[in-house]
Short mmCIF file of N, CA and C in Angstrom, two decimals:
data_model
loop_
_atom_site.label_atom_id
_atom_site.label_comp_id
_atom_site.label_asym_id
_atom_site.label_seq_id
_atom_site.Cartn_x
_atom_site.Cartn_y
_atom_site.Cartn_z
N MET A 45 14.05 6.00 -3.87
CA MET A 45 13.52 4.94 -3.03
C MET A 45 14.62 3.89 -2.85
N ASN A 46 14.61 3.28 -1.70
CA ASN A 46 15.64 2.31 -1.35
C ASN A 46 15.21 0.90 -1.81
N ALA A 47 15.55 0.59 -3.04
CA ALA A 47 15.11 -0.67 -3.65
C ALA A 47 15.52 -1.91 -2.85
N PRO A 48 16.77 -2.02 -2.38
CA PRO A 48 17.14 -3.24 -1.65
C PRO A 48 16.31 -3.46 -0.38
N LEU A 49 16.04 -2.40 0.36
CA LEU A 49 15.27 -2.57 1.60
C LEU A 49 13.79 -2.84 1.31
N LEU A 50 13.25 -2.19 0.29
CA LEU A 50 11.86 -2.47 -0.09
C LEU A 50 11.73 -3.93 -0.51
N LYS A 51 12.66 -4.39 -1.33
CA LYS A 51 12.61 -5.77 -1.83
C LYS A 51 12.77 -6.77 -0.69
N GLU A 52 13.76 -6.54 0.16
CA GLU A 52 14.01 -7.47 1.27
C GLU A 52 12.79 -7.61 2.17
N SER A 53 12.20 -6.49 2.56
CA SER A 53 11.05 -6.54 3.47
C SER A 53 9.83 -7.14 2.77
N PHE A 54 9.62 -6.81 1.49
CA PHE A 54 8.49 -7.37 0.77
C PHE A 54 8.64 -8.88 0.61
N GLU A 55 9.85 -9.33 0.30
CA GLU A 55 10.08 -10.77 0.14
C GLU A 55 9.85 -11.54 1.44
N LEU A 56 10.05 -10.87 2.57
CA LEU A 56 9.81 -11.52 3.86
C LEU A 56 8.32 -11.75 4.12
N VAL A 57 7.46 -10.88 3.61
CA VAL A 57 6.01 -11.06 3.82
C VAL A 57 5.34 -11.78 2.66
N ALA A 58 5.98 -11.82 1.49
CA ALA A 58 5.36 -12.41 0.30
C ALA A 58 4.87 -13.85 0.49
N PRO A 59 5.60 -14.71 1.23
CA PRO A 59 5.09 -16.07 1.40
C PRO A 59 3.75 -16.13 2.15
N GLN A 60 3.44 -15.07 2.87
CA GLN A 60 2.18 -15.00 3.62
C GLN A 60 1.32 -13.85 3.09
N LYS A 61 1.36 -13.63 1.78
CA LYS A 61 0.75 -12.43 1.22
C LYS A 61 -0.74 -12.33 1.48
N GLU A 62 -1.46 -13.44 1.48
CA GLU A 62 -2.90 -13.38 1.74
C GLU A 62 -3.16 -12.92 3.17
N ALA A 63 -2.44 -13.50 4.11
CA ALA A 63 -2.62 -13.12 5.52
C ALA A 63 -2.17 -11.68 5.76
N PHE A 64 -1.09 -11.28 5.09
CA PHE A 64 -0.61 -9.90 5.23
C PHE A 64 -1.67 -8.92 4.75
N ALA A 65 -2.21 -9.16 3.55
CA ALA A 65 -3.21 -8.25 2.99
C ALA A 65 -4.47 -8.24 3.85
N ARG A 66 -4.90 -9.39 4.32
CA ARG A 66 -6.10 -9.46 5.16
C ARG A 66 -5.89 -8.66 6.44
N GLN A 67 -4.73 -8.84 7.05
CA GLN A 67 -4.45 -8.11 8.29
C GLN A 67 -4.34 -6.61 8.03
N PHE A 68 -3.78 -6.23 6.90
CA PHE A 68 -3.70 -4.81 6.56
C PHE A 68 -5.09 -4.19 6.53
N TYR A 69 -6.03 -4.82 5.82
CA TYR A 69 -7.38 -4.25 5.72
C TYR A 69 -8.11 -4.32 7.06
N GLU A 70 -7.92 -5.38 7.81
CA GLU A 70 -8.53 -5.45 9.15
C GLU A 70 -8.03 -4.30 10.02
N ARG A 71 -6.73 -4.05 9.97
CA ARG A 71 -6.15 -2.94 10.73
C ARG A 71 -6.68 -1.60 10.24
N LEU A 72 -6.71 -1.41 8.93
CA LEU A 72 -7.19 -0.16 8.36
C LEU A 72 -8.61 0.13 8.82
N PHE A 73 -9.50 -0.86 8.73
CA PHE A 73 -10.89 -0.66 9.09
C PHE A 73 -11.09 -0.49 10.59
N ALA A 74 -10.31 -1.21 11.39
CA ALA A 74 -10.44 -1.11 12.85
C ALA A 74 -9.91 0.23 13.35
N THR A 75 -8.78 0.66 12.80
CA THR A 75 -8.15 1.90 13.26
C THR A 75 -8.80 3.13 12.64
N TYR A 76 -9.22 3.01 11.40
CA TYR A 76 -9.81 4.13 10.67
C TYR A 76 -11.14 3.69 10.05
N PRO A 77 -12.18 3.54 10.87
CA PRO A 77 -13.45 3.04 10.35
C PRO A 77 -14.06 3.90 9.24
N GLN A 78 -13.62 5.14 9.14
CA GLN A 78 -14.14 6.00 8.08
C GLN A 78 -13.71 5.52 6.69
N THR A 79 -12.75 4.60 6.62
CA THR A 79 -12.33 4.08 5.32
C THR A 79 -13.20 2.91 4.85
N ARG A 80 -13.91 2.28 5.75
CA ARG A 80 -14.70 1.10 5.39
C ARG A 80 -15.71 1.37 4.27
N PRO A 81 -16.43 2.50 4.28
CA PRO A 81 -17.41 2.73 3.20
C PRO A 81 -16.79 2.77 1.80
N LEU A 82 -15.52 3.08 1.70
CA LEU A 82 -14.86 3.10 0.39
C LEU A 82 -14.82 1.71 -0.23
N PHE A 83 -14.98 0.69 0.59
CA PHE A 83 -14.89 -0.70 0.14
C PHE A 83 -16.22 -1.43 0.24
N ALA A 84 -17.31 -0.68 0.38
CA ALA A 84 -18.63 -1.27 0.62
C ALA A 84 -19.03 -2.30 -0.44
N SER A 85 -18.71 -2.03 -1.69
CA SER A 85 -19.13 -2.96 -2.75
C SER A 85 -17.92 -3.67 -3.37
N THR A 86 -16.89 -3.85 -2.56
CA THR A 86 -15.65 -4.44 -3.05
C THR A 86 -15.54 -5.90 -2.65
N ASP A 87 -15.10 -6.72 -3.57
CA ASP A 87 -14.74 -8.11 -3.26
C ASP A 87 -13.39 -8.03 -2.56
N MET A 88 -13.38 -8.25 -1.25
CA MET A 88 -12.17 -8.01 -0.47
C MET A 88 -11.05 -9.00 -0.80
N ARG A 89 -11.35 -10.21 -1.17
CA ARG A 89 -10.30 -11.16 -1.54
C ARG A 89 -9.58 -10.65 -2.80
N ARG A 90 -10.36 -10.16 -3.72
CA ARG A 90 -9.78 -9.59 -4.94
C ARG A 90 -8.97 -8.33 -4.60
N GLN A 91 -9.49 -7.52 -3.71
CA GLN A 91 -8.80 -6.30 -3.29
C GLN A 91 -7.47 -6.63 -2.60
N GLU A 92 -7.48 -7.66 -1.78
CA GLU A 92 -6.26 -8.09 -1.10
C GLU A 92 -5.21 -8.53 -2.12
N SER A 93 -5.64 -9.27 -3.13
CA SER A 93 -4.72 -9.69 -4.19
C SER A 93 -4.18 -8.49 -4.94
N ALA A 94 -5.05 -7.52 -5.21
CA ALA A 94 -4.64 -6.32 -5.93
C ALA A 94 -3.61 -5.52 -5.12
N LEU A 95 -3.81 -5.44 -3.82
CA LEU A 95 -2.85 -4.73 -2.97
C LEU A 95 -1.48 -5.36 -3.08
N MET A 96 -1.41 -6.67 -2.95
CA MET A 96 -0.11 -7.34 -2.98
C MET A 96 0.52 -7.26 -4.37
N ALA A 97 -0.30 -7.34 -5.41
CA ALA A 97 0.23 -7.22 -6.77
C ALA A 97 0.78 -5.82 -7.01
N THR A 98 0.11 -4.82 -6.47
CA THR A 98 0.58 -3.44 -6.62
C THR A 98 1.89 -3.24 -5.88
N LEU A 99 1.97 -3.74 -4.65
CA LEU A 99 3.22 -3.61 -3.90
C LEU A 99 4.36 -4.34 -4.62
N ALA A 100 4.08 -5.51 -5.16
CA ALA A 100 5.11 -6.26 -5.89
C ALA A 100 5.56 -5.49 -7.12
N ALA A 101 4.62 -4.89 -7.83
CA ALA A 101 4.96 -4.13 -9.04
C ALA A 101 5.80 -2.90 -8.69
N VAL A 102 5.46 -2.24 -7.60
CA VAL A 102 6.23 -1.06 -7.18
C VAL A 102 7.65 -1.48 -6.81
N VAL A 103 7.77 -2.53 -6.02
CA VAL A 103 9.10 -2.99 -5.60
C VAL A 103 9.93 -3.37 -6.83
N ALA A 104 9.34 -4.14 -7.73
CA ALA A 104 10.07 -4.56 -8.94
C ALA A 104 10.42 -3.36 -9.80
N GLY A 105 9.50 -2.43 -9.93
CA GLY A 105 9.76 -1.24 -10.74
C GLY A 105 10.87 -0.38 -10.17
N VAL A 106 10.86 -0.21 -8.85
CA VAL A 106 11.91 0.57 -8.20
C VAL A 106 13.25 -0.13 -8.38
N GLU A 107 13.25 -1.44 -8.22
CA GLU A 107 14.48 -2.21 -8.36
C GLU A 107 15.07 -2.09 -9.78
N ARG A 108 14.19 -2.06 -10.77
CA ARG A 108 14.65 -1.96 -12.16
C ARG A 108 14.88 -0.51 -12.60
N GLY A 109 14.55 0.44 -11.73
CA GLY A 109 14.73 1.84 -12.07
C GLY A 109 13.71 2.37 -13.07
N GLU A 110 12.53 1.75 -13.08
CA GLU A 110 11.49 2.16 -14.02
C GLU A 110 10.85 3.47 -13.58
N ASN A 111 10.28 4.16 -14.53
CA ASN A 111 9.48 5.34 -14.23
C ASN A 111 8.08 4.85 -13.86
N LEU A 112 7.75 4.89 -12.60
CA LEU A 112 6.47 4.38 -12.12
C LEU A 112 5.36 5.43 -12.16
N VAL A 113 5.69 6.65 -12.52
CA VAL A 113 4.71 7.73 -12.49
C VAL A 113 3.46 7.40 -13.31
N PRO A 114 3.55 6.93 -14.55
CA PRO A 114 2.32 6.64 -15.30
C PRO A 114 1.43 5.59 -14.62
N VAL A 115 2.05 4.56 -14.08
CA VAL A 115 1.29 3.51 -13.39
C VAL A 115 0.62 4.07 -12.13
N LEU A 116 1.36 4.86 -11.37
CA LEU A 116 0.82 5.43 -10.15
C LEU A 116 -0.29 6.44 -10.45
N ARG A 117 -0.14 7.18 -11.52
CA ARG A 117 -1.17 8.15 -11.90
C ARG A 117 -2.48 7.43 -12.27
N LYS A 118 -2.37 6.34 -13.02
CA LYS A 118 -3.58 5.58 -13.39
C LYS A 118 -4.24 5.01 -12.13
N LEU A 119 -3.42 4.51 -11.23
CA LEU A 119 -3.94 3.99 -9.97
C LEU A 119 -4.63 5.10 -9.18
N GLY A 120 -4.03 6.27 -9.16
CA GLY A 120 -4.61 7.42 -8.47
C GLY A 120 -5.93 7.85 -9.09
N GLU A 121 -6.01 7.83 -10.41
CA GLU A 121 -7.27 8.19 -11.08
C GLU A 121 -8.38 7.22 -10.69
N ARG A 122 -8.06 5.93 -10.66
CA ARG A 122 -9.07 4.93 -10.27
C ARG A 122 -9.51 5.15 -8.82
N HIS A 123 -8.54 5.37 -7.94
CA HIS A 123 -8.89 5.57 -6.54
C HIS A 123 -9.74 6.82 -6.35
N TYR A 124 -9.45 7.85 -7.11
CA TYR A 124 -10.25 9.08 -7.03
C TYR A 124 -11.70 8.77 -7.42
N ARG A 125 -11.89 7.99 -8.48
CA ARG A 125 -13.24 7.61 -8.91
C ARG A 125 -13.95 6.79 -7.84
N TYR A 126 -13.19 6.05 -7.04
CA TYR A 126 -13.79 5.25 -5.97
C TYR A 126 -14.14 6.11 -4.75
N GLY A 127 -13.72 7.36 -4.76
CA GLY A 127 -14.04 8.24 -3.65
C GLY A 127 -12.90 8.48 -2.68
N VAL A 128 -11.72 7.99 -2.99
CA VAL A 128 -10.56 8.18 -2.11
C VAL A 128 -10.15 9.65 -2.17
N GLN A 129 -9.97 10.23 -0.99
CA GLN A 129 -9.58 11.62 -0.86
C GLN A 129 -8.14 11.71 -0.36
N PRO A 130 -7.48 12.85 -0.56
CA PRO A 130 -6.09 12.99 -0.12
C PRO A 130 -5.87 12.64 1.35
N GLU A 131 -6.85 12.94 2.19
CA GLU A 131 -6.68 12.66 3.62
C GLU A 131 -6.71 11.17 3.96
N HIS A 132 -7.12 10.33 3.03
CA HIS A 132 -7.13 8.89 3.27
C HIS A 132 -5.74 8.27 3.13
N TYR A 133 -4.90 8.86 2.31
CA TYR A 133 -3.60 8.26 2.03
C TYR A 133 -2.71 8.09 3.26
N PRO A 134 -2.60 9.09 4.14
CA PRO A 134 -1.76 8.87 5.34
C PRO A 134 -2.28 7.74 6.21
N LEU A 135 -3.59 7.53 6.23
CA LEU A 135 -4.17 6.45 7.03
C LEU A 135 -3.73 5.10 6.47
N VAL A 136 -3.75 4.99 5.16
CA VAL A 136 -3.31 3.76 4.50
C VAL A 136 -1.83 3.53 4.76
N GLY A 137 -1.04 4.58 4.65
CA GLY A 137 0.39 4.47 4.90
C GLY A 137 0.69 4.00 6.31
N GLN A 138 -0.02 4.56 7.29
CA GLN A 138 0.19 4.15 8.68
C GLN A 138 -0.20 2.69 8.88
N ALA A 139 -1.30 2.28 8.29
CA ALA A 139 -1.73 0.88 8.42
C ALA A 139 -0.74 -0.06 7.74
N LEU A 140 -0.19 0.36 6.61
CA LEU A 140 0.78 -0.47 5.90
C LEU A 140 2.04 -0.67 6.74
N LEU A 141 2.58 0.42 7.27
CA LEU A 141 3.78 0.31 8.09
C LEU A 141 3.53 -0.54 9.33
N ALA A 142 2.38 -0.36 9.96
CA ALA A 142 2.06 -1.13 11.16
C ALA A 142 1.92 -2.62 10.82
N THR A 143 1.35 -2.93 9.66
CA THR A 143 1.19 -4.33 9.27
C THR A 143 2.54 -4.96 8.99
N PHE A 144 3.44 -4.24 8.33
CA PHE A 144 4.81 -4.75 8.16
C PHE A 144 5.42 -5.02 9.53
N GLY A 145 5.25 -4.09 10.45
CA GLY A 145 5.80 -4.27 11.80
C GLY A 145 5.22 -5.48 12.49
N ASP A 146 3.92 -5.69 12.36
CA ASP A 146 3.28 -6.86 12.97
C ASP A 146 3.84 -8.16 12.40
N PHE A 147 3.97 -8.20 11.09
CA PHE A 147 4.42 -9.43 10.44
C PHE A 147 5.89 -9.72 10.64
N LEU A 148 6.70 -8.68 10.61
CA LEU A 148 8.15 -8.90 10.65
C LEU A 148 8.77 -8.70 12.01
N GLY A 149 8.06 -8.08 12.93
CA GLY A 149 8.62 -7.84 14.26
C GLY A 149 9.95 -7.13 14.16
N PRO A 150 10.96 -7.60 14.89
CA PRO A 150 12.25 -6.92 14.89
C PRO A 150 12.99 -6.99 13.54
N ARG A 151 12.54 -7.88 12.66
CA ARG A 151 13.17 -7.92 11.32
C ARG A 151 12.80 -6.70 10.49
N PHE A 152 11.70 -6.02 10.87
CA PHE A 152 11.30 -4.78 10.19
C PHE A 152 12.09 -3.65 10.84
N THR A 153 13.27 -3.46 10.33
CA THR A 153 14.22 -2.52 10.93
C THR A 153 13.76 -1.08 10.73
N PRO A 154 14.31 -0.16 11.53
CA PRO A 154 14.00 1.26 11.31
C PRO A 154 14.34 1.71 9.89
N ALA A 155 15.40 1.17 9.32
CA ALA A 155 15.76 1.53 7.94
C ALA A 155 14.69 1.05 6.96
N MET A 156 14.15 -0.15 7.17
CA MET A 156 13.07 -0.65 6.32
C MET A 156 11.83 0.22 6.47
N GLN A 157 11.53 0.56 7.71
CA GLN A 157 10.36 1.41 7.96
C GLN A 157 10.52 2.75 7.25
N ASP A 158 11.69 3.33 7.33
CA ASP A 158 11.95 4.59 6.63
C ASP A 158 11.83 4.42 5.12
N ALA A 159 12.33 3.30 4.60
CA ALA A 159 12.26 3.05 3.15
C ALA A 159 10.80 2.98 2.70
N TRP A 160 9.97 2.28 3.45
CA TRP A 160 8.55 2.18 3.09
C TRP A 160 7.83 3.50 3.28
N ALA A 161 8.16 4.23 4.33
CA ALA A 161 7.53 5.53 4.55
C ALA A 161 7.86 6.47 3.38
N GLN A 162 9.11 6.48 2.97
CA GLN A 162 9.52 7.33 1.84
C GLN A 162 8.85 6.86 0.54
N ALA A 163 8.83 5.56 0.33
CA ALA A 163 8.20 5.03 -0.89
C ALA A 163 6.71 5.37 -0.90
N PHE A 164 6.06 5.21 0.23
CA PHE A 164 4.63 5.50 0.27
C PHE A 164 4.36 6.98 0.04
N GLU A 165 5.24 7.83 0.51
CA GLU A 165 5.09 9.27 0.28
C GLU A 165 5.15 9.56 -1.22
N VAL A 166 6.09 8.97 -1.92
CA VAL A 166 6.19 9.16 -3.37
C VAL A 166 4.96 8.60 -4.07
N ILE A 167 4.59 7.38 -3.70
CA ILE A 167 3.43 6.72 -4.31
C ILE A 167 2.18 7.55 -4.11
N SER A 168 1.92 7.92 -2.87
CA SER A 168 0.68 8.64 -2.57
C SER A 168 0.68 10.03 -3.20
N SER A 169 1.82 10.71 -3.25
CA SER A 169 1.83 12.05 -3.85
C SER A 169 1.49 11.96 -5.35
N GLN A 170 1.97 10.94 -6.02
CA GLN A 170 1.63 10.76 -7.44
C GLN A 170 0.15 10.39 -7.62
N MET A 171 -0.35 9.54 -6.74
CA MET A 171 -1.75 9.14 -6.84
C MET A 171 -2.67 10.32 -6.54
N ILE A 172 -2.34 11.11 -5.55
CA ILE A 172 -3.15 12.28 -5.21
C ILE A 172 -3.15 13.28 -6.37
N ALA A 173 -1.98 13.52 -6.94
CA ALA A 173 -1.87 14.46 -8.05
C ALA A 173 -2.76 14.03 -9.23
N ALA A 174 -2.85 12.74 -9.44
CA ALA A 174 -3.66 12.23 -10.55
C ALA A 174 -5.15 12.44 -10.30
N GLY A 175 -5.55 12.49 -9.04
CA GLY A 175 -6.97 12.65 -8.72
C GLY A 175 -7.41 14.09 -8.59
N GLU A 176 -6.45 15.01 -8.66
CA GLU A 176 -6.82 16.43 -8.53
C GLU A 176 -7.34 16.96 -9.85
N PRO A 177 -8.39 17.77 -9.80
CA PRO A 177 -8.94 18.32 -11.05
C PRO A 177 -7.99 19.28 -11.74
#
């Protein structure tokens, strides 16, 4: 994963993390309404905070060269219990990239987009593996 590009792009949205997370979920639900029931009993403000904390932890972990597999596996196990299926992950990834694009405009370079796409592929593959029987 490209730690410098992940960090740079995340730091650009971090000052507006609440708005970023809110827009991410609004986009996810508007574009992929089939995901809304997964959050039916969720406190969305808390969920938004959790999203940003997870992204921050991934960026920091990648930057420090940590093995994120155990953390991602635990996250995947929880998401599996919530009803998240493998087909949901690409939808989340697309919404995440689009939200970065919305927030950063031309500052969200193709290289940054590629870095996040690659990072999300690694993240989601580990989370999916953890949810498989």
